mmCIF file of C-alpha atoms and ligand atoms in Angstrom:
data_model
loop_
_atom_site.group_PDB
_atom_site.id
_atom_site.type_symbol
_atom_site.label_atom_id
_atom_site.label_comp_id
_atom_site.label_asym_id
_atom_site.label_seq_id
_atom_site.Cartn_x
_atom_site.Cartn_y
_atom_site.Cartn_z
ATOM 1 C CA UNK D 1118 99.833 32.694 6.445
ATOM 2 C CA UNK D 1119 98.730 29.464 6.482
ATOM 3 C CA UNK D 1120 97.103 29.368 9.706
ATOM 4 C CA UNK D 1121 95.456 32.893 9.272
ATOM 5 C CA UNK D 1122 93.487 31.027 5.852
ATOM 6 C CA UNK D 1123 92.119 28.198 8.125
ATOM 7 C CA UNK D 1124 90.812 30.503 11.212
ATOM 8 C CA UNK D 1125 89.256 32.793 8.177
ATOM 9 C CA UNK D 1126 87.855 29.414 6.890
ATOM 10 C CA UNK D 1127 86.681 28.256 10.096
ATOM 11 C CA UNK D 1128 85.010 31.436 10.848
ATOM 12 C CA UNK D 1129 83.461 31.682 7.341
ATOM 13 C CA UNK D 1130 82.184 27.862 7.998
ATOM 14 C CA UNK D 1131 80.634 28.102 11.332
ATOM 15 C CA UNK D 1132 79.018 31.358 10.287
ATOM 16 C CA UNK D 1133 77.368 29.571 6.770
ATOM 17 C CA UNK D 1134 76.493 26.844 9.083
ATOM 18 C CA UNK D 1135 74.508 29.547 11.285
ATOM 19 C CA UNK D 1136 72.601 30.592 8.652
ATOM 20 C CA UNK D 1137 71.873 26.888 7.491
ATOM 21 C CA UNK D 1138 70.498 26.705 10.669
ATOM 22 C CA UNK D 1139 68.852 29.692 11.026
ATOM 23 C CA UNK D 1140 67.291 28.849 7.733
ATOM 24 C CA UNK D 1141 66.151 24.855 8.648
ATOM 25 C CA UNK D 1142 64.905 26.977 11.754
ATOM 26 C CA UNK D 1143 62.828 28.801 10.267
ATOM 27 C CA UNK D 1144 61.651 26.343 7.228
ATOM 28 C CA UNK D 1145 60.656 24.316 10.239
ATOM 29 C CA UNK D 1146 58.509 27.218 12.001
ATOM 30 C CA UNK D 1147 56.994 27.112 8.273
ATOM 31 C CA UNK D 1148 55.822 24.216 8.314
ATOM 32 C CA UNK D 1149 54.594 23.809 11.801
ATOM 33 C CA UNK D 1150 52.523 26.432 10.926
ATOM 34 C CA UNK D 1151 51.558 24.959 7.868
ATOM 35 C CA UNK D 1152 50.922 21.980 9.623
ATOM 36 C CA UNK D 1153 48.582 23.371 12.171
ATOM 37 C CA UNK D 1154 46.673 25.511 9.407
ATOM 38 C CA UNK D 1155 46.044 22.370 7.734
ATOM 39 C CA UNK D 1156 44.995 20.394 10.844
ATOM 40 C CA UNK D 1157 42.521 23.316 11.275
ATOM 41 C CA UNK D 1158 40.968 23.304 8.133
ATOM 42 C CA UNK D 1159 40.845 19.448 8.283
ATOM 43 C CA UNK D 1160 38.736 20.091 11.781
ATOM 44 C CA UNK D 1161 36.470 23.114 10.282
ATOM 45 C CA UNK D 1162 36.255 20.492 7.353
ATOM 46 C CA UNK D 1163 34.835 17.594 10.140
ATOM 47 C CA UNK D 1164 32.875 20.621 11.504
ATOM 48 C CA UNK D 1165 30.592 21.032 8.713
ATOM 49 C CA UNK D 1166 30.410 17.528 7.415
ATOM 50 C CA UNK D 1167 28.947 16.216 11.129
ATOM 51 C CA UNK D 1168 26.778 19.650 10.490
ATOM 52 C CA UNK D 1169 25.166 18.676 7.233
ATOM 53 C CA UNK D 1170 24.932 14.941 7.986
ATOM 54 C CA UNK D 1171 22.769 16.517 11.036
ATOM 55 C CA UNK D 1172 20.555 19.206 8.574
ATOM 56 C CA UNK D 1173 20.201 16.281 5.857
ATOM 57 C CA UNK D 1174 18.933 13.929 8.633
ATOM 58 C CA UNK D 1175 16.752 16.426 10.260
ATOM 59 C CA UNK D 1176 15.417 17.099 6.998
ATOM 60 C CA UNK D 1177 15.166 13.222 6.219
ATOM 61 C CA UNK D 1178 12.862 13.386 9.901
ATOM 62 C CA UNK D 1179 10.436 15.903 8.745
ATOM 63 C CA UNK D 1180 10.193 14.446 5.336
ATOM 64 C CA UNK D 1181 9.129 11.033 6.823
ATOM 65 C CA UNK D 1182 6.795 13.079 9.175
ATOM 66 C CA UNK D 1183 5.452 14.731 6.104
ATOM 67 C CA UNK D 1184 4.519 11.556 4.757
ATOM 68 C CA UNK D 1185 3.076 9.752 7.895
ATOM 69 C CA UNK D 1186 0.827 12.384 8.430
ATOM 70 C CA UNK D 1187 -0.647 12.304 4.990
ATOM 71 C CA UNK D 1188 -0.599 8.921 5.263
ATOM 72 C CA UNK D 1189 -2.466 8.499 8.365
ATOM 73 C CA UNK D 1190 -4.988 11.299 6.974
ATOM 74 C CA UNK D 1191 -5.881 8.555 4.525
ATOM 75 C CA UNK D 1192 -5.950 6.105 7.297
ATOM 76 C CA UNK D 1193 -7.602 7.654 9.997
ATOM 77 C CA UNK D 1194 -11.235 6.800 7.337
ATOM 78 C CA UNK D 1195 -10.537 3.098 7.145
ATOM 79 C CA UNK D 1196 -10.609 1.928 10.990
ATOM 80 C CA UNK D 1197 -9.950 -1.808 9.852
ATOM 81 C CA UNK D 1198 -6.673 -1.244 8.435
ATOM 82 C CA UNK D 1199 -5.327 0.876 11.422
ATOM 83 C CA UNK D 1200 -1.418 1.245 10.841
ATOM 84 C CA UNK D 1201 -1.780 -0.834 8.132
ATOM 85 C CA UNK D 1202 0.494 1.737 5.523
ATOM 86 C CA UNK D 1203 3.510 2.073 8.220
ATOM 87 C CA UNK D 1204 3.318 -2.052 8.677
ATOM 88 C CA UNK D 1205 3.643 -2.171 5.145
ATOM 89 C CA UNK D 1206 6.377 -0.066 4.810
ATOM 90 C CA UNK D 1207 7.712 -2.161 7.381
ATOM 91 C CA UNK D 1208 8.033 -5.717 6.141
ATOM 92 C CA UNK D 1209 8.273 -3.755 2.625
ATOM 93 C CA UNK D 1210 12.360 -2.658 3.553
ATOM 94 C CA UNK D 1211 12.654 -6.096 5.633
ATOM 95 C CA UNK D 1212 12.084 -7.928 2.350
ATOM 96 C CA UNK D 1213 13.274 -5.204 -0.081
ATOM 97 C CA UNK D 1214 16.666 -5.812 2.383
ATOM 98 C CA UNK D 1215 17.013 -9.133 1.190
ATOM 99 C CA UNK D 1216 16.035 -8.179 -2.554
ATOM 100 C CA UNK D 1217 18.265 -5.352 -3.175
ATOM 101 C CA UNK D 1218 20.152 -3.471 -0.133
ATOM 102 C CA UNK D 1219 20.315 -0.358 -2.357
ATOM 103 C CA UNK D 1220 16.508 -0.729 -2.968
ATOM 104 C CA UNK D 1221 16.283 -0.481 0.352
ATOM 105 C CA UNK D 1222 18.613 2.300 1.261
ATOM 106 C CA UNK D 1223 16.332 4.578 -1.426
ATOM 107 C CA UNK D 1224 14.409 6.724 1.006
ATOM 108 C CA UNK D 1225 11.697 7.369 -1.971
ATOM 109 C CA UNK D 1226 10.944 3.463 -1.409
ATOM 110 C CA UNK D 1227 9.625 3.651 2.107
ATOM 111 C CA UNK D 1228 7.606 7.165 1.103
ATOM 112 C CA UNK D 1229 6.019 5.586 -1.446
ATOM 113 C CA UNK D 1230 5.414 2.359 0.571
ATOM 114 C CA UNK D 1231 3.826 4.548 2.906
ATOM 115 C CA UNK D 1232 1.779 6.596 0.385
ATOM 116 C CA UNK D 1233 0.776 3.671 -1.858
ATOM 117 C CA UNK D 1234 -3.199 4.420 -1.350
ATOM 118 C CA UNK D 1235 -2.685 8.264 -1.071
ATOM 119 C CA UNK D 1236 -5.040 8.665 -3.733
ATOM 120 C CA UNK D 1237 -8.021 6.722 -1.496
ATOM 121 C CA UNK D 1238 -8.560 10.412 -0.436
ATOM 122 C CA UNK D 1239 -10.412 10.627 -3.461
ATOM 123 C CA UNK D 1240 -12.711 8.016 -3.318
ATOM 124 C CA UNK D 1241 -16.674 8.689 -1.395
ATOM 125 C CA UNK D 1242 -16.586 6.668 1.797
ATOM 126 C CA UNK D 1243 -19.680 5.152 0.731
ATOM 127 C CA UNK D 1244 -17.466 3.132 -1.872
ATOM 128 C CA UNK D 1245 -14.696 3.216 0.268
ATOM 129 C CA UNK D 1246 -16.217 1.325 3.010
ATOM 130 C CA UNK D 1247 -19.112 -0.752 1.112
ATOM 131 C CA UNK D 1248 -19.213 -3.898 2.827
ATOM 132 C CA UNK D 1249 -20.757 -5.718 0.088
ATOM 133 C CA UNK D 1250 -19.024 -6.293 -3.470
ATOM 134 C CA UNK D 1251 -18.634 -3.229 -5.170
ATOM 135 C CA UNK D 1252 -21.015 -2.320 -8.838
ATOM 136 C CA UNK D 1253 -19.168 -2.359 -12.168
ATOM 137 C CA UNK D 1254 -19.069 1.460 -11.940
ATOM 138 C CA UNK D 1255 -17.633 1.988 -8.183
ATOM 139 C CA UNK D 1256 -15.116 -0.588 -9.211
ATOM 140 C CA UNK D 1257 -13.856 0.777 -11.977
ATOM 141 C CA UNK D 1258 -13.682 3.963 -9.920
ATOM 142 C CA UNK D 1259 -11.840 2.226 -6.964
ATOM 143 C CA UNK D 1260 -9.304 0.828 -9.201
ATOM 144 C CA UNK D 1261 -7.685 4.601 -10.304
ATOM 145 C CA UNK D 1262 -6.912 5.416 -6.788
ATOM 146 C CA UNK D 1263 -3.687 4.524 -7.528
ATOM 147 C CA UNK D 1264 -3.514 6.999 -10.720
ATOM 148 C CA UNK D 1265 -5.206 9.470 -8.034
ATOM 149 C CA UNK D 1266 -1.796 9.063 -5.478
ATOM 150 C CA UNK D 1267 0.415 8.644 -8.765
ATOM 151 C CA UNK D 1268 -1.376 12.786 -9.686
ATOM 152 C CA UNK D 1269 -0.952 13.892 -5.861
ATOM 153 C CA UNK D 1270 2.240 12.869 -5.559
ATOM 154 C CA UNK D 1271 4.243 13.209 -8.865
ATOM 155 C CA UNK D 1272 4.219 17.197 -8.383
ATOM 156 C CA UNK D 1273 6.587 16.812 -5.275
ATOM 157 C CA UNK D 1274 9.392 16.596 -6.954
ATOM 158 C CA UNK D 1275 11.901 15.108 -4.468
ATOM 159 C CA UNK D 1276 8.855 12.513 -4.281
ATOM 160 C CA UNK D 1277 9.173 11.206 -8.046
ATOM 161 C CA UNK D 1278 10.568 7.833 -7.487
ATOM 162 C CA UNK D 1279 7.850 7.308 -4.938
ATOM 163 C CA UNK D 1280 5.010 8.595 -6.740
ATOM 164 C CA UNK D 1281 6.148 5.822 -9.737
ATOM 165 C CA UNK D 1282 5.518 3.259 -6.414
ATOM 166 C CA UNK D 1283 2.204 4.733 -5.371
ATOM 167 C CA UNK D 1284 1.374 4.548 -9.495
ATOM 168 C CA UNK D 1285 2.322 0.815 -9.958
ATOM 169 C CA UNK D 1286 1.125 -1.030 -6.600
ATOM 170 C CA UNK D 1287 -1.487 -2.777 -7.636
ATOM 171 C CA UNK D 1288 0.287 -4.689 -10.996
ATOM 172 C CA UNK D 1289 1.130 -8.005 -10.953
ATOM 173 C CA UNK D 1290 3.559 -10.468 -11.863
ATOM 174 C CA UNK D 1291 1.383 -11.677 -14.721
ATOM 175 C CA UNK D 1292 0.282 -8.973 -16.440
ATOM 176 C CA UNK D 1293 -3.449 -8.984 -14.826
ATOM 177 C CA UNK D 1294 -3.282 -5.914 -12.817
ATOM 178 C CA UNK D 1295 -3.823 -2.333 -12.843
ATOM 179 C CA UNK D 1296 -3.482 0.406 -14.089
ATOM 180 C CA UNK D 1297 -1.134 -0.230 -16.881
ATOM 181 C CA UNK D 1298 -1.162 -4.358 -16.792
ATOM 182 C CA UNK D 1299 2.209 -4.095 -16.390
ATOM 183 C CA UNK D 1300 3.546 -7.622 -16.383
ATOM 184 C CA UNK D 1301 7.529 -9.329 -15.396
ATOM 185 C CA UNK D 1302 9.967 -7.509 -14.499
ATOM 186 C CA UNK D 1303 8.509 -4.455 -16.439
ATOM 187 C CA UNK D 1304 6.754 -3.699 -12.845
ATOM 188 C CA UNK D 1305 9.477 -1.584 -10.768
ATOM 189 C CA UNK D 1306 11.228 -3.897 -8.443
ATOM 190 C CA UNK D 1307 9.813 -1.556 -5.400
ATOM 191 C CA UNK D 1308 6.277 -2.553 -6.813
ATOM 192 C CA UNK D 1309 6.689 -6.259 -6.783
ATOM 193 C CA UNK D 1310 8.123 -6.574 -2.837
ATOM 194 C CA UNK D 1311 4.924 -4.692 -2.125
ATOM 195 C CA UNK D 1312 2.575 -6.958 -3.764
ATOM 196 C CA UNK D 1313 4.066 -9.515 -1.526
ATOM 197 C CA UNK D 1314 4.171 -7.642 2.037
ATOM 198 C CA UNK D 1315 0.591 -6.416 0.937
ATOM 199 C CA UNK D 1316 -1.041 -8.982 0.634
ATOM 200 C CA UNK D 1317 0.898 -10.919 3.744
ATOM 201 C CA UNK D 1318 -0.401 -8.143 5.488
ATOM 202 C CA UNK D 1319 -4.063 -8.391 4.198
ATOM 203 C CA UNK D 1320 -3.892 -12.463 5.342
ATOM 204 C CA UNK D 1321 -2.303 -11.600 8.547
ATOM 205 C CA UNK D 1322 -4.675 -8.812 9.668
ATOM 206 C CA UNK D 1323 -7.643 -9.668 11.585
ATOM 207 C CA UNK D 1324 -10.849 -8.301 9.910
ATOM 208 C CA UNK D 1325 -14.731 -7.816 11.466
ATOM 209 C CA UNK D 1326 -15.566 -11.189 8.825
ATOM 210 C CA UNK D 1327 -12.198 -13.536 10.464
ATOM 211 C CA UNK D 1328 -9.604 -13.551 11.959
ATOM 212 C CA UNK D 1329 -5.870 -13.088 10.735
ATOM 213 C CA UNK D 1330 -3.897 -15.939 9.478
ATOM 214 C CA UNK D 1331 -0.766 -16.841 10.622
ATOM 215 C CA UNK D 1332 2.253 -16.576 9.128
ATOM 216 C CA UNK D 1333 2.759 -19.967 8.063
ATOM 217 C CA UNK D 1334 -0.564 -19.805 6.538
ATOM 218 C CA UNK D 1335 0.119 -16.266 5.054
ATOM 219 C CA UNK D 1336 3.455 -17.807 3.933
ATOM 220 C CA UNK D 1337 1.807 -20.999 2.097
ATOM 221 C CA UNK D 1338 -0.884 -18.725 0.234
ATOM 222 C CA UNK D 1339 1.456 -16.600 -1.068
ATOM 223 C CA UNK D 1340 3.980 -18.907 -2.545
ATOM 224 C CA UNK D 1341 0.883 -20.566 -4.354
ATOM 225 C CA UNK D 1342 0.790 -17.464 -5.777
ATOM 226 C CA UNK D 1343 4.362 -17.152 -7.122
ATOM 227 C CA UNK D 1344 4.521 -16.694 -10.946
ATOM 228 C CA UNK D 1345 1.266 -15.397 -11.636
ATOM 229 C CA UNK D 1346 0.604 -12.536 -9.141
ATOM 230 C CA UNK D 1347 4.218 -12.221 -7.601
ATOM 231 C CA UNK D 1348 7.550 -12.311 -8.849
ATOM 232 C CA UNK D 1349 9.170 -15.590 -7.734
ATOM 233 C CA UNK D 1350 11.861 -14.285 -6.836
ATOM 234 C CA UNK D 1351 10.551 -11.940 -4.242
ATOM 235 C CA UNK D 1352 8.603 -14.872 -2.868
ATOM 236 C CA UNK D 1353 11.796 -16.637 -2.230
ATOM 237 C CA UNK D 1354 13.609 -13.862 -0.944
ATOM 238 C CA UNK D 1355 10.070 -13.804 1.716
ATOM 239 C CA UNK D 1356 10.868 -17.387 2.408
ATOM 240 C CA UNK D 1357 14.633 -16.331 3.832
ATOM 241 C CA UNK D 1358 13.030 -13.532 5.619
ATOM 242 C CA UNK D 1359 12.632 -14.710 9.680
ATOM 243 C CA UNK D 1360 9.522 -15.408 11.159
ATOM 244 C CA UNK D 1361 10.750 -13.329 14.184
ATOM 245 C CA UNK D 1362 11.327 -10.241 12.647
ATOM 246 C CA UNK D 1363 7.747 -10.589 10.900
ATOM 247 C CA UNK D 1364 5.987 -10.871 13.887
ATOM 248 C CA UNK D 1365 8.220 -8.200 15.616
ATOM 249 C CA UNK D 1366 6.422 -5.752 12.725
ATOM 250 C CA UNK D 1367 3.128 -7.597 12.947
ATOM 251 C CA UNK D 1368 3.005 -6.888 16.515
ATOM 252 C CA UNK D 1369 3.702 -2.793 15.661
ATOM 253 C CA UNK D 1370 6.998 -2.913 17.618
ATOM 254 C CA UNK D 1371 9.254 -2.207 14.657
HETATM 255 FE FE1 FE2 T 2019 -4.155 0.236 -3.078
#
């Protein structure tokens, strides 16, 4: 009797540990299954990240297209200047780099670097490229070209931060500019890099009257100008800003 209780045991055991088995089998199957479901997801996931990084940098492309091509419209009637707005923009990020990285890493900065005299489409050529000084009147209308860019470019809407730029570009540090005589650190930080690369690339430029000055030169006349029309601080972060990768941009090959 005894012995007939432990084969019925035995069998009873070996069968339960079938179905354990069977069970851990199939709870394994599971979640291999699960496993691979996930890893596809995680791969359809990768899919259509790498897919919008490439529409939002397409889109990035045609929006800095956009821009040059307006901003060469305004160009292509001032033959001294040349490239003079994608220069700009140029040493603008260099220096806005060692300002603020996330100043830099703001695409609206570089449009409205690029569109800062937008609103020169406005003004006659005969004011626009008067070689002697301008009249009271022609002045005054001169100086709201950049309220003219700030009114062509505040309507794009993905363009707001830039048109702000375009608005404030000729302010300066102490309070003498236009159009708002804006003065310290009221002026948006965008706006007081590019009163510095501006006017470096104004003294570095030649012109049909001279030639352009050199960097050093362009260098020494704009920290005597630190504190009244530049922020100081901008002037020192120029300062820590390589003379190579200056003339790399001066020479168009950035
Ligand atoms: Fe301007």
């Amino acid at each position: 009797m005894k012995a007939t209780i432990a084969v019925g045991d035995k069998d009873s055991a070996s069968h339960e540990l079938r179905q354990l088995r069977a069970q851990l089998d199939a709870h394994r199957r599971e979640a291999q299954d699960k496993e691979r479901q996930l890893e596809r997801y995680a791969s359809d996931l990768r899919e259509t990240f790498k897919a919008e990084r490439a529409r939002a940098e397409e889109l990035r492309g045609s929006y800095v297209d956009t821009v040059r091509a307006l901003t060469n419209a305004v160009e292509a009637r001032d033959a001294y200047t040349g490239a003079h707005a994608a220069r700009v923009a140029a040493y603008g990020l260099a220096l806005a780099r060692r300002v603020d990285p996330n100043l830099a890493a703001n695409p609206q900065v570089e449009f409205g670097f690029l569109l800062h005299d937008v609103g020169k489409v406005a003004i006659p050529d005969g004011i626009l490229h008067k070689a002697d000084r301008l009249g009271d009147e022609e002045r005054v209308l001169m100086d709201r070209h950049p309220i003219i860019g700030y009114e062509i470019v505040r309507n794009i809407e993905s363009l707001a931060e830039a048109a702000q730029i375009v608005l404030h570009h000729h302010e300066r540090w102490d309070g003498s500019g236009y159009p708002d005589r804006l003065a310290g650190e009221a002026i948006p930080l965008a706006d007081r890099v590019f009163a510095v690369v501006d006017t470096l690339d104004a003294i570095t430029t030649d012109r049909p009257y001279r030639p352009g000055s050199s960097l050093a030169g362009a260098r020494a006349e704009i920290r005597g100008m630190a504190g009244t029309q530049f922020d100081p601080a901008v002037v020192n972060a120029l300062d820590e800003l390589g003379d190579s990768e200056l003339e790399r941009i001066r020479q168009g090959e950035v």
